[in-house]
Amino acid sequence: MASEGHARLQVGIIGCGIAGLSAAIALSRAGHDVEVYERSTFSNETGAAIILGPNATRVLTRWGFDAEKAGGLDFCQMRRIKADTLELDSEQKFSNIKEKYGDRMLLLHRADLHTGIMSIVEALPEPKPKIHLGSAVKDMEPEQGSIILENGSTVSKDLVIVADGSHSRLIPRITGSEAPVIRLPMSMYRFLQPISDIMDRPEAAQFYKDQQPGFSTFYKAAVGKPGHLLNTYPCRRGFHPAVKAICEGATDVKVYNQMYRNPIETFVKRRAVLVGDAAHLMLPTHGQGASSAIEDAMALEVLLKGVSSDQVVDRLQLFNELRLPRVRAVQTFSNKMMGPPDKMIQEVKQYFSGPIPAAGSKTFGPEFVDFFLSYDVKKAAEQLLKV
Ligand SMILES: Cc1cc2nc3c(=O)[nH]c(=O)nc-3n(C[C@H](O)[C@H](O)[C@H](O)COP(=O)(O)OP(=O)(O)OC[C@H]3O[C@@H](n4cnc5c(N)ncnc54)[C@H](O)[C@@H]3O)c2cc1C
């Protein structure tokens, strides 16, 4: 049972992906006792390379994230190459990201990012968050802050953070209605390949020799027509050849269905809050899914720092006020990439009052880069508390 007036909140987090783990760090840093319930045992961590912009890396830097240890590479460029003629179609350099936005834009393997965030958890002062692996949650109740585990036991918390990912079954507990996943008639195949193998093949090596880390995208598509796109980017620093030898010959290619949800009406109900993909599943168009989850966590850290149980409901309302418009804009820009940019910009203007790309801006142009990367969630949350 939640204890009113209790200075140290008892926090339960459902899911230990990037969103749940980031929330665990945030709430622990905010001075609270955290327990995380995760159904998996993480015996087989999956994922491929993802990109984190300064809107997320500035949060991780504040928490002491070791980008080098996690094998992070600076994202330096984006090239589009015509897949049939190999003609270079466009090239964009990102050499001054840190100077311009205050932190790095990183390419990381998702599992390495997860491990790196876990290292932050391990370095937290006692009492550290307790992580219960192999503990599936069956249900939750936002009024009392109850979490019902698959094993039949119930725990009661002052605050419940729902971070159960893209296939969340708990969204209706917060919003009161189902939030269906929308699947595009489009799939994405993701695989990792040792860069040495690529460099051994001159035909492939020509695209990567003497190039800085970034996207090289080969495409054969026209706007509004079916087509193919091959996006390649590096992650992970070099391994010792002996370690590489263990990985060589991997045949495990994963296929991801492209899916998203439309923005939901609320992230909070009483003592419960949705974060990460459960709150805002979006297409990976602008690489903002994990970054938004990290932003959620920092917002919670600022808004819940040192609060007592009787303040939780009001502070979660502030979280909603802060996160709904921003996340809705990020989701719309990510999900509606196929439509005309001006229509998408008009739609965002209806609910987002901050600066956004002007009509006529290109989907991947500097105005969009600015919109995503310049956002400082800590500053925005602190500002909201002052009002
Ligand atoms: C192809 C692709 C490319 C992407 N590229 C980028 C990128 O470049 N940049 C970026 O920022 N983002 C990117 N993303 C998005 C990013 O990977 C996700 O937004 C992020 O990993 C979501 O984290 P999460 O913690 O919300 O969800 P998840 O990682 O799915 O974690 C949810 C956790 O909850 C657990 N769980 C679920 N149900 C229960 C239950 N009932 N009880 C207990 N535990 C439960 C699950 O086991 C899981 O561990 C990409 C996504 C895809 C698919």
Short mmCIF file of C-alpha atoms and ligand atoms in Angstrom, two decimals:
data_model
loop_
_atom_site.label_atom_id
_atom_site.label_comp_id
_atom_site.label_asym_id
_atom_site.label_seq_id
_atom_site.Cartn_x
_atom_site.Cartn_y
_atom_site.Cartn_z
CA MET A 1 0.00 0.00 0.00
CA ALA A 2 1.32 3.45 -0.84
CA SER A 3 2.32 5.33 2.29
CA GLU A 4 1.18 8.99 2.16
CA GLY A 5 3.77 11.50 3.29
CA HIS A 6 6.61 8.99 2.86
CA ALA A 7 9.75 10.86 1.78
CA ARG A 8 11.37 8.01 -0.13
CA LEU A 9 8.98 6.74 -2.78
CA GLN A 10 8.62 3.01 -3.40
CA VAL A 11 8.81 2.72 -7.18
CA GLY A 12 7.95 -0.33 -9.31
CA ILE A 13 9.04 -0.47 -12.95
CA ILE A 14 7.58 -2.98 -15.41
CA GLY A 15 10.13 -3.84 -18.11
CA CYS A 16 13.89 -3.51 -18.15
CA GLY A 17 14.59 -2.35 -21.71
CA ILE A 18 16.23 1.00 -22.41
CA ALA A 19 13.13 2.83 -21.10
CA GLY A 20 12.76 0.84 -17.86
CA LEU A 21 16.46 0.85 -17.07
CA SER A 22 16.75 4.60 -17.74
CA ALA A 23 13.74 5.21 -15.52
CA ALA A 24 15.39 3.12 -12.78
CA ILE A 25 18.47 5.36 -12.88
CA ALA A 26 16.33 8.49 -12.91
CA LEU A 27 14.14 7.53 -9.96
CA SER A 28 17.09 6.28 -7.95
CA ARG A 29 18.92 9.58 -8.58
CA ALA A 30 15.72 11.38 -7.55
CA GLY A 31 16.09 9.77 -4.12
CA HIS A 32 13.69 6.82 -4.29
CA ASP A 33 13.70 3.03 -3.82
CA VAL A 34 13.32 1.22 -7.11
CA GLU A 35 12.39 -2.35 -8.06
CA VAL A 36 12.30 -3.45 -11.71
CA TYR A 37 10.25 -6.46 -12.88
CA GLU A 38 11.43 -7.97 -16.16
CA ARG A 39 9.98 -11.12 -17.69
CA SER A 40 13.07 -11.97 -19.73
CA THR A 41 16.37 -13.30 -18.37
CA PHE A 42 18.33 -11.49 -21.11
CA SER A 43 20.13 -14.69 -22.09
CA ASN A 44 19.94 -13.65 -25.73
CA GLU A 45 20.13 -9.86 -26.14
CA THR A 46 19.08 -8.83 -29.65
CA GLY A 47 19.09 -5.70 -31.75
CA ALA A 48 21.30 -3.95 -34.22
CA ALA A 49 22.90 -0.52 -34.46
CA ILE A 50 20.93 2.47 -33.25
CA ILE A 51 21.67 6.15 -33.24
CA LEU A 52 21.35 8.47 -30.24
CA GLY A 53 21.29 12.22 -30.73
CA PRO A 54 22.44 14.88 -28.24
CA ASN A 55 18.86 15.10 -26.93
CA ALA A 56 19.59 11.66 -25.39
CA THR A 57 23.39 11.66 -25.02
CA ARG A 58 23.31 14.83 -22.89
CA VAL A 59 21.11 12.89 -20.44
CA LEU A 60 23.42 9.87 -20.50
CA THR A 61 26.50 12.09 -20.03
CA ARG A 62 24.93 13.61 -16.89
CA TRP A 63 24.47 10.07 -15.59
CA GLY A 64 28.09 9.08 -16.27
CA PHE A 65 27.59 6.91 -19.37
CA ASP A 66 30.89 5.62 -20.77
CA ALA A 67 30.43 5.94 -24.54
CA GLU A 68 33.88 4.56 -25.31
CA LYS A 69 33.35 1.43 -23.22
CA ALA A 70 29.99 0.91 -24.96
CA GLY A 71 31.77 1.06 -28.34
CA GLY A 72 30.03 4.29 -29.39
CA LEU A 73 31.09 5.86 -32.68
CA ASP A 74 30.47 9.48 -33.62
CA PHE A 75 27.90 9.81 -36.39
CA CYS A 76 29.66 11.98 -38.96
CA GLN A 77 27.78 11.77 -42.23
CA MET A 78 24.75 10.61 -44.17
CA ARG A 79 25.16 9.56 -47.81
CA ARG A 80 22.49 8.51 -50.28
CA ILE A 81 23.69 6.40 -53.19
CA LYS A 82 21.57 5.25 -56.13
CA ALA A 83 21.47 1.48 -55.87
CA ASP A 84 21.39 0.80 -59.61
CA THR A 85 24.00 3.29 -60.88
CA LEU A 86 26.03 3.80 -57.65
CA GLU A 87 25.82 7.53 -58.29
CA LEU A 88 26.22 9.62 -55.13
CA ASP A 89 22.86 11.35 -54.77
CA SER A 90 23.42 13.44 -51.64
CA GLU A 91 25.86 13.84 -48.81
CA GLN A 92 25.36 15.57 -45.46
CA LYS A 93 28.21 16.08 -42.96
CA PHE A 94 27.67 16.15 -39.21
CA SER A 95 31.14 17.19 -38.10
CA ASN A 96 30.19 19.89 -35.60
CA ILE A 97 27.41 18.17 -33.66
CA LYS A 98 29.04 18.54 -30.24
CA GLU A 99 29.87 22.22 -30.77
CA LYS A 100 26.38 22.96 -32.06
CA TYR A 101 24.21 20.86 -29.74
CA GLY A 102 26.44 20.38 -26.69
CA ASP A 103 26.90 16.60 -26.88
CA ARG A 104 27.68 13.75 -29.26
CA MET A 105 25.54 11.89 -31.79
CA LEU A 106 26.42 8.23 -31.29
CA LEU A 107 26.09 5.00 -33.23
CA LEU A 108 25.80 2.07 -30.82
CA HIS A 109 24.73 -1.54 -30.83
CA ARG A 110 21.42 -1.73 -28.92
CA ALA A 111 22.75 -4.47 -26.63
CA ASP A 112 25.90 -2.43 -25.89
CA LEU A 113 23.75 0.60 -25.06
CA HIS A 114 21.69 -1.57 -22.69
CA THR A 115 24.86 -2.91 -21.05
CA GLY A 116 26.28 0.62 -20.79
CA ILE A 117 23.12 1.88 -19.09
CA MET A 118 23.22 -1.17 -16.79
CA SER A 119 26.76 -0.13 -15.75
CA ILE A 120 25.33 3.22 -14.63
CA VAL A 121 22.80 1.33 -12.49
CA GLU A 122 25.58 -0.75 -10.96
CA ALA A 123 27.57 2.38 -10.10
CA LEU A 124 24.65 4.08 -8.30
CA PRO A 125 24.98 4.53 -4.53
CA GLU A 126 23.05 2.22 -2.22
CA PRO A 127 20.19 1.50 -2.15
CA LYS A 128 20.58 0.59 -5.82
CA PRO A 129 17.58 -0.40 -7.94
CA LYS A 130 16.71 -4.09 -7.51
CA ILE A 131 16.23 -5.85 -10.83
CA HIS A 132 14.11 -9.01 -10.81
CA LEU A 133 14.75 -10.93 -14.03
CA GLY A 134 12.35 -13.69 -15.03
CA SER A 135 9.53 -11.82 -13.22
CA ALA A 136 6.64 -11.36 -15.64
CA VAL A 137 3.92 -8.90 -14.71
CA LYS A 138 0.35 -9.98 -15.31
CA ASP A 139 -1.46 -6.76 -14.55
CA MET A 140 -1.31 -3.43 -12.72
CA GLU A 141 -3.71 -1.07 -11.05
CA PRO A 142 -2.96 2.67 -11.21
CA GLU A 143 -5.17 3.86 -8.34
CA GLN A 144 -3.39 1.93 -5.59
CA GLY A 145 -0.11 1.50 -7.43
CA SER A 146 -0.38 -2.30 -7.44
CA ILE A 147 1.64 -4.63 -9.64
CA ILE A 148 0.32 -8.18 -10.04
CA LEU A 149 3.00 -10.68 -10.97
CA GLU A 150 2.45 -13.82 -13.04
CA ASN A 151 3.49 -15.88 -10.02
CA GLY A 152 0.36 -14.66 -8.25
CA SER A 153 1.94 -12.20 -5.82
CA THR A 154 1.01 -8.50 -5.64
CA VAL A 155 3.29 -5.62 -4.72
CA SER A 156 2.09 -2.12 -3.85
CA LYS A 157 4.05 0.97 -4.79
CA ASP A 158 3.78 4.75 -4.58
CA LEU A 159 4.59 4.96 -8.28
CA VAL A 160 4.37 2.42 -11.11
CA ILE A 161 6.32 3.01 -14.32
CA VAL A 162 5.07 0.97 -17.25
CA ALA A 163 7.94 0.33 -19.67
CA ASP A 164 6.82 -2.96 -21.23
CA GLY A 165 7.69 -2.00 -24.80
CA SER A 166 6.06 -2.04 -28.20
CA HIS A 167 3.71 -4.94 -27.45
CA SER A 168 2.54 -3.43 -24.14
CA ARG A 169 -0.57 -5.07 -22.77
CA LEU A 170 -0.93 -2.51 -20.00
CA ILE A 171 -1.71 0.65 -22.03
CA PRO A 172 -5.51 0.28 -21.52
CA ARG A 173 -4.96 0.33 -17.74
CA ILE A 174 -3.77 3.94 -18.17
CA THR A 175 -5.69 5.25 -21.16
CA GLY A 176 -8.91 3.25 -20.78
CA SER A 177 -8.78 1.99 -24.35
CA GLU A 178 -6.72 -0.22 -26.64
CA ALA A 179 -4.00 1.49 -28.67
CA PRO A 180 -3.59 -0.75 -31.70
CA VAL A 181 -0.21 -1.23 -33.32
CA ILE A 182 -0.26 -0.18 -36.97
CA ARG A 183 1.89 -2.30 -39.26
CA LEU A 184 3.21 -0.89 -42.51
CA PRO A 185 3.21 -3.16 -45.56
CA MET A 186 6.98 -2.90 -45.36
CA SER A 187 9.61 -4.96 -43.57
CA MET A 188 13.10 -4.19 -42.43
CA TYR A 189 15.84 -6.81 -42.39
CA ARG A 190 18.68 -6.09 -39.98
CA PHE A 191 21.98 -7.90 -39.83
CA LEU A 192 25.49 -7.32 -38.55
CA GLN A 193 28.56 -8.02 -40.58
CA PRO A 194 32.23 -7.75 -39.56
CA ILE A 195 33.70 -4.70 -41.33
CA SER A 196 36.81 -6.77 -42.15
CA ASP A 197 34.66 -9.09 -44.30
CA ILE A 198 33.35 -6.09 -46.21
CA MET A 199 36.83 -4.67 -46.69
CA ASP A 200 37.98 -8.03 -48.08
CA ARG A 201 35.54 -7.61 -50.97
CA PRO A 202 36.72 -4.71 -53.20
CA GLU A 203 33.27 -4.16 -54.72
CA ALA A 204 31.78 -3.55 -51.29
CA ALA A 205 34.87 -1.94 -49.74
CA GLN A 206 34.82 0.99 -52.18
CA PHE A 207 31.92 2.54 -50.23
CA TYR A 208 33.57 2.37 -46.80
CA LYS A 209 37.29 2.87 -47.43
CA ASP A 210 38.51 6.15 -45.85
CA GLN A 211 34.96 7.05 -44.82
CA GLN A 212 33.94 8.42 -41.44
CA PRO A 213 31.18 6.61 -39.49
CA GLY A 214 27.68 7.47 -40.66
CA PHE A 215 24.79 6.26 -42.82
CA SER A 216 25.41 5.02 -46.36
CA THR A 217 22.00 4.46 -47.88
CA PHE A 218 21.52 2.71 -51.21
CA TYR A 219 18.06 3.19 -52.64
CA LYS A 220 15.95 2.24 -55.56
CA ALA A 221 12.65 3.95 -54.97
CA ALA A 222 10.53 6.87 -56.06
CA VAL A 223 8.23 8.86 -53.78
CA GLY A 224 4.90 7.07 -53.34
CA LYS A 225 6.01 3.89 -55.14
CA PRO A 226 7.17 0.56 -53.73
CA GLY A 227 10.93 0.24 -53.63
CA HIS A 228 13.99 -0.96 -51.81
CA LEU A 229 16.41 0.76 -49.51
CA LEU A 230 19.62 -0.57 -47.99
CA ASN A 231 20.85 1.48 -45.07
CA THR A 232 24.32 0.64 -43.75
CA TYR A 233 26.06 2.04 -40.70
CA PRO A 234 28.85 1.02 -38.38
CA CYS A 235 28.69 0.30 -34.67
CA ARG A 236 31.05 -1.35 -32.16
CA ARG A 237 34.72 -0.67 -32.05
CA GLY A 238 37.02 -3.32 -33.40
CA PHE A 239 37.20 -6.65 -31.55
CA HIS A 240 40.28 -8.75 -31.07
CA PRO A 241 40.54 -11.16 -34.02
CA ALA A 242 40.05 -14.09 -31.66
CA VAL A 243 36.73 -12.66 -30.48
CA LYS A 244 35.73 -11.91 -34.06
CA ALA A 245 36.49 -15.51 -34.99
CA ILE A 246 33.78 -16.64 -32.57
CA CYS A 247 31.21 -14.39 -34.28
CA GLU A 248 32.12 -15.06 -37.88
CA GLY A 249 29.72 -17.12 -39.91
CA ALA A 250 26.68 -15.78 -38.06
CA THR A 251 23.56 -16.44 -40.06
CA ASP A 252 21.09 -14.87 -37.67
CA VAL A 253 19.31 -12.24 -39.72
CA LYS A 254 16.35 -10.58 -37.96
CA VAL A 255 13.32 -9.23 -39.73
CA TYR A 256 11.44 -6.31 -38.17
CA ASN A 257 7.95 -5.43 -39.19
CA GLN A 258 7.72 -1.66 -39.47
CA MET A 259 5.15 -0.65 -36.89
CA TYR A 260 3.92 2.31 -34.91
CA ARG A 261 1.05 3.60 -32.82
CA ASN A 262 -0.86 6.80 -33.25
CA PRO A 263 -0.22 9.22 -30.35
CA ILE A 264 -2.22 8.30 -27.25
CA GLU A 265 -4.28 10.78 -25.23
CA THR A 266 -2.48 10.46 -21.91
CA PHE A 267 0.65 8.88 -20.45
CA VAL A 268 -0.54 8.94 -16.86
CA LYS A 269 -3.30 7.77 -14.59
CA ARG A 270 -3.11 8.43 -10.86
CA ARG A 271 0.07 6.63 -9.67
CA ALA A 272 1.08 5.08 -12.98
CA VAL A 273 2.95 6.40 -16.00
CA LEU A 274 3.78 4.96 -19.41
CA VAL A 275 7.28 5.46 -20.85
CA GLY A 276 9.33 4.24 -23.84
CA ASP A 277 7.76 2.29 -26.70
CA ALA A 278 4.73 1.49 -24.54
CA ALA A 279 4.00 5.24 -24.47
CA HIS A 280 5.09 6.26 -27.94
CA LEU A 281 5.91 3.49 -30.40
CA MET A 282 7.13 5.19 -33.57
CA LEU A 283 8.77 4.28 -36.88
CA PRO A 284 12.58 4.44 -36.79
CA THR A 285 12.61 7.19 -39.47
CA HIS A 286 14.50 9.69 -37.35
CA GLY A 287 16.02 7.21 -34.87
CA GLN A 288 14.15 8.75 -31.93
CA GLY A 289 12.53 5.77 -30.12
CA ALA A 290 15.22 5.05 -27.55
CA SER A 291 16.18 8.71 -27.34
CA SER A 292 12.60 9.60 -26.40
CA ALA A 293 12.65 6.87 -23.72
CA ILE A 294 15.79 8.44 -22.23
CA GLU A 295 14.11 11.87 -22.35
CA ASP A 296 11.11 10.38 -20.46
CA ALA A 297 13.45 9.18 -17.73
CA MET A 298 15.16 12.56 -17.27
CA ALA A 299 11.75 14.27 -17.10
CA LEU A 300 10.77 11.88 -14.30
CA GLU A 301 14.06 12.51 -12.48
CA VAL A 302 13.50 16.28 -12.41
CA LEU A 303 9.77 16.21 -11.68
CA LEU A 304 9.92 13.55 -8.95
CA LYS A 305 13.13 14.57 -7.21
CA GLY A 306 12.62 14.31 -3.45
CA VAL A 307 8.82 14.29 -3.66
CA SER A 308 6.63 12.39 -1.19
CA SER A 309 3.87 9.94 -1.96
CA ASP A 310 1.09 12.51 -1.72
CA GLN A 311 2.72 14.61 -4.49
CA VAL A 312 3.01 11.79 -7.03
CA VAL A 313 -0.35 12.26 -8.76
CA ASP A 314 0.19 15.99 -9.33
CA ARG A 315 3.76 15.57 -10.51
CA LEU A 316 2.70 12.91 -13.02
CA GLN A 317 0.20 15.42 -14.39
CA LEU A 318 3.14 17.77 -14.98
CA PHE A 319 4.96 14.92 -16.74
CA ASN A 320 1.97 14.60 -19.05
CA GLU A 321 1.93 18.33 -19.71
CA LEU A 322 5.62 18.29 -20.59
CA ARG A 323 5.85 15.07 -22.57
CA LEU A 324 2.57 14.78 -24.51
CA PRO A 325 3.10 17.66 -27.00
CA ARG A 326 6.79 16.97 -27.60
CA VAL A 327 6.40 13.22 -28.00
CA ARG A 328 3.34 13.66 -30.18
CA ALA A 329 5.35 15.90 -32.50
CA VAL A 330 8.28 13.45 -32.60
CA GLN A 331 5.88 10.55 -33.32
CA THR A 332 4.09 12.44 -36.08
CA PHE A 333 7.35 13.46 -37.77
CA SER A 334 8.55 9.84 -37.54
CA ASN A 335 5.33 8.08 -38.55
CA LYS A 336 4.16 10.28 -41.41
CA MET A 337 7.39 10.39 -43.37
CA MET A 338 5.65 9.11 -46.48
CA GLY A 339 3.21 12.01 -46.66
CA PRO A 340 3.93 15.56 -47.82
CA PRO A 341 6.12 17.31 -45.16
CA ASP A 342 3.96 20.46 -45.17
CA LYS A 343 0.83 18.52 -44.19
CA MET A 344 2.73 16.89 -41.34
CA ILE A 345 4.06 20.29 -40.18
CA GLN A 346 0.53 21.77 -40.23
CA GLU A 347 -0.71 18.87 -38.10
CA VAL A 348 2.04 19.32 -35.50
CA LYS A 349 1.33 23.07 -35.27
CA GLN A 350 -2.13 22.27 -33.93
CA TYR A 351 -0.78 20.85 -30.68
CA PHE A 352 2.87 21.92 -30.39
CA SER A 353 3.63 25.57 -29.65
CA GLY A 354 7.46 25.40 -29.64
CA PRO A 355 9.70 25.99 -32.66
CA ILE A 356 9.25 23.40 -35.42
CA PRO A 357 10.56 23.09 -38.99
CA ALA A 358 9.05 25.70 -41.31
CA ALA A 359 6.76 24.73 -44.19
CA GLY A 360 8.90 23.55 -47.09
CA SER A 361 11.58 21.99 -44.85
CA LYS A 362 13.00 18.72 -46.17
CA THR A 363 12.21 15.61 -44.07
CA PHE A 364 15.87 14.98 -43.21
CA GLY A 365 17.03 18.58 -43.58
CA PRO A 366 18.78 20.74 -40.98
CA GLU A 367 15.49 22.13 -39.58
CA PHE A 368 14.40 18.62 -38.57
CA VAL A 369 17.86 17.80 -37.22
CA ASP A 370 17.61 20.96 -35.08
CA PHE A 371 14.16 20.06 -33.84
CA PHE A 372 15.24 16.62 -32.63
CA LEU A 373 18.75 17.29 -31.38
CA SER A 374 18.53 20.69 -29.70
CA TYR A 375 15.85 19.62 -27.21
CA ASP A 376 17.06 19.68 -23.59
CA VAL A 377 14.48 17.78 -21.55
CA LYS A 378 16.14 18.61 -18.23
CA LYS A 379 15.92 22.31 -18.91
CA ALA A 380 12.32 22.00 -20.09
CA ALA A 381 11.29 20.06 -16.96
CA GLU A 382 13.05 22.50 -14.64
CA GLN A 383 11.34 25.37 -16.43
CA LEU A 384 7.96 23.73 -15.91
CA LEU A 385 8.59 23.39 -12.15
CA LYS A 386 9.36 27.12 -11.94
CA VAL A 387 6.07 28.17 -13.56
C1 LIG B 1 14.51 -1.35 -36.73
C2 LIG B 1 14.59 -0.39 -35.58
C3 LIG B 1 15.56 0.62 -35.57
C4 LIG B 1 15.63 1.51 -34.49
N1 LIG B 1 16.57 2.50 -34.50
C5 LIG B 1 16.60 3.40 -33.48
C6 LIG B 1 17.57 4.45 -33.46
O1 LIG B 1 18.41 4.57 -34.36
N2 LIG B 1 17.55 5.33 -32.41
C7 LIG B 1 16.64 5.24 -31.40
O2 LIG B 1 16.66 6.10 -30.47
N3 LIG B 1 15.71 4.24 -31.39
C8 LIG B 1 15.68 3.32 -32.39
N4 LIG B 1 14.76 2.32 -32.38
C9 LIG B 1 13.79 2.26 -31.29
C10 LIG B 1 14.35 1.69 -30.02
O3 LIG B 1 15.01 0.46 -30.24
C11 LIG B 1 13.19 1.51 -29.04
O4 LIG B 1 12.43 2.71 -28.99
C12 LIG B 1 13.65 1.22 -27.65
O5 LIG B 1 14.55 0.13 -27.63
C13 LIG B 1 12.43 0.90 -26.78
O6 LIG B 1 12.83 0.60 -25.49
P1 LIG B 1 11.72 0.13 -24.44
O7 LIG B 1 12.46 -0.10 -23.17
O8 LIG B 1 10.58 1.05 -24.44
O9 LIG B 1 11.15 -1.23 -25.01
P2 LIG B 1 11.83 -2.70 -25.04
O10 LIG B 1 13.25 -2.63 -25.38
O11 LIG B 1 10.92 -3.53 -25.90
O12 LIG B 1 11.73 -3.19 -23.54
C14 LIG B 1 10.53 -3.63 -22.95
C15 LIG B 1 10.90 -4.64 -21.88
O13 LIG B 1 9.72 -5.00 -21.16
C16 LIG B 1 9.72 -6.39 -20.94
N5 LIG B 1 8.34 -6.80 -20.72
C17 LIG B 1 7.34 -6.78 -21.63
N6 LIG B 1 6.20 -7.23 -21.07
C18 LIG B 1 6.50 -7.51 -19.77
C19 LIG B 1 5.74 -8.01 -18.67
N7 LIG B 1 4.44 -8.31 -18.80
N8 LIG B 1 6.36 -8.19 -17.48
C20 LIG B 1 7.67 -7.89 -17.32
N9 LIG B 1 8.45 -7.42 -18.34
C21 LIG B 1 7.86 -7.24 -19.54
C22 LIG B 1 10.34 -6.97 -22.19
O14 LIG B 1 10.87 -8.27 -21.97
C23 LIG B 1 11.44 -5.94 -22.49
O15 LIG B 1 12.68 -6.26 -21.88
C24 LIG B 1 14.69 1.41 -33.42
C25 LIG B 1 13.73 0.37 -33.43
C26 LIG B 1 13.68 -0.51 -34.50
C27 LIG B 1 12.64 -1.61 -34.50
#
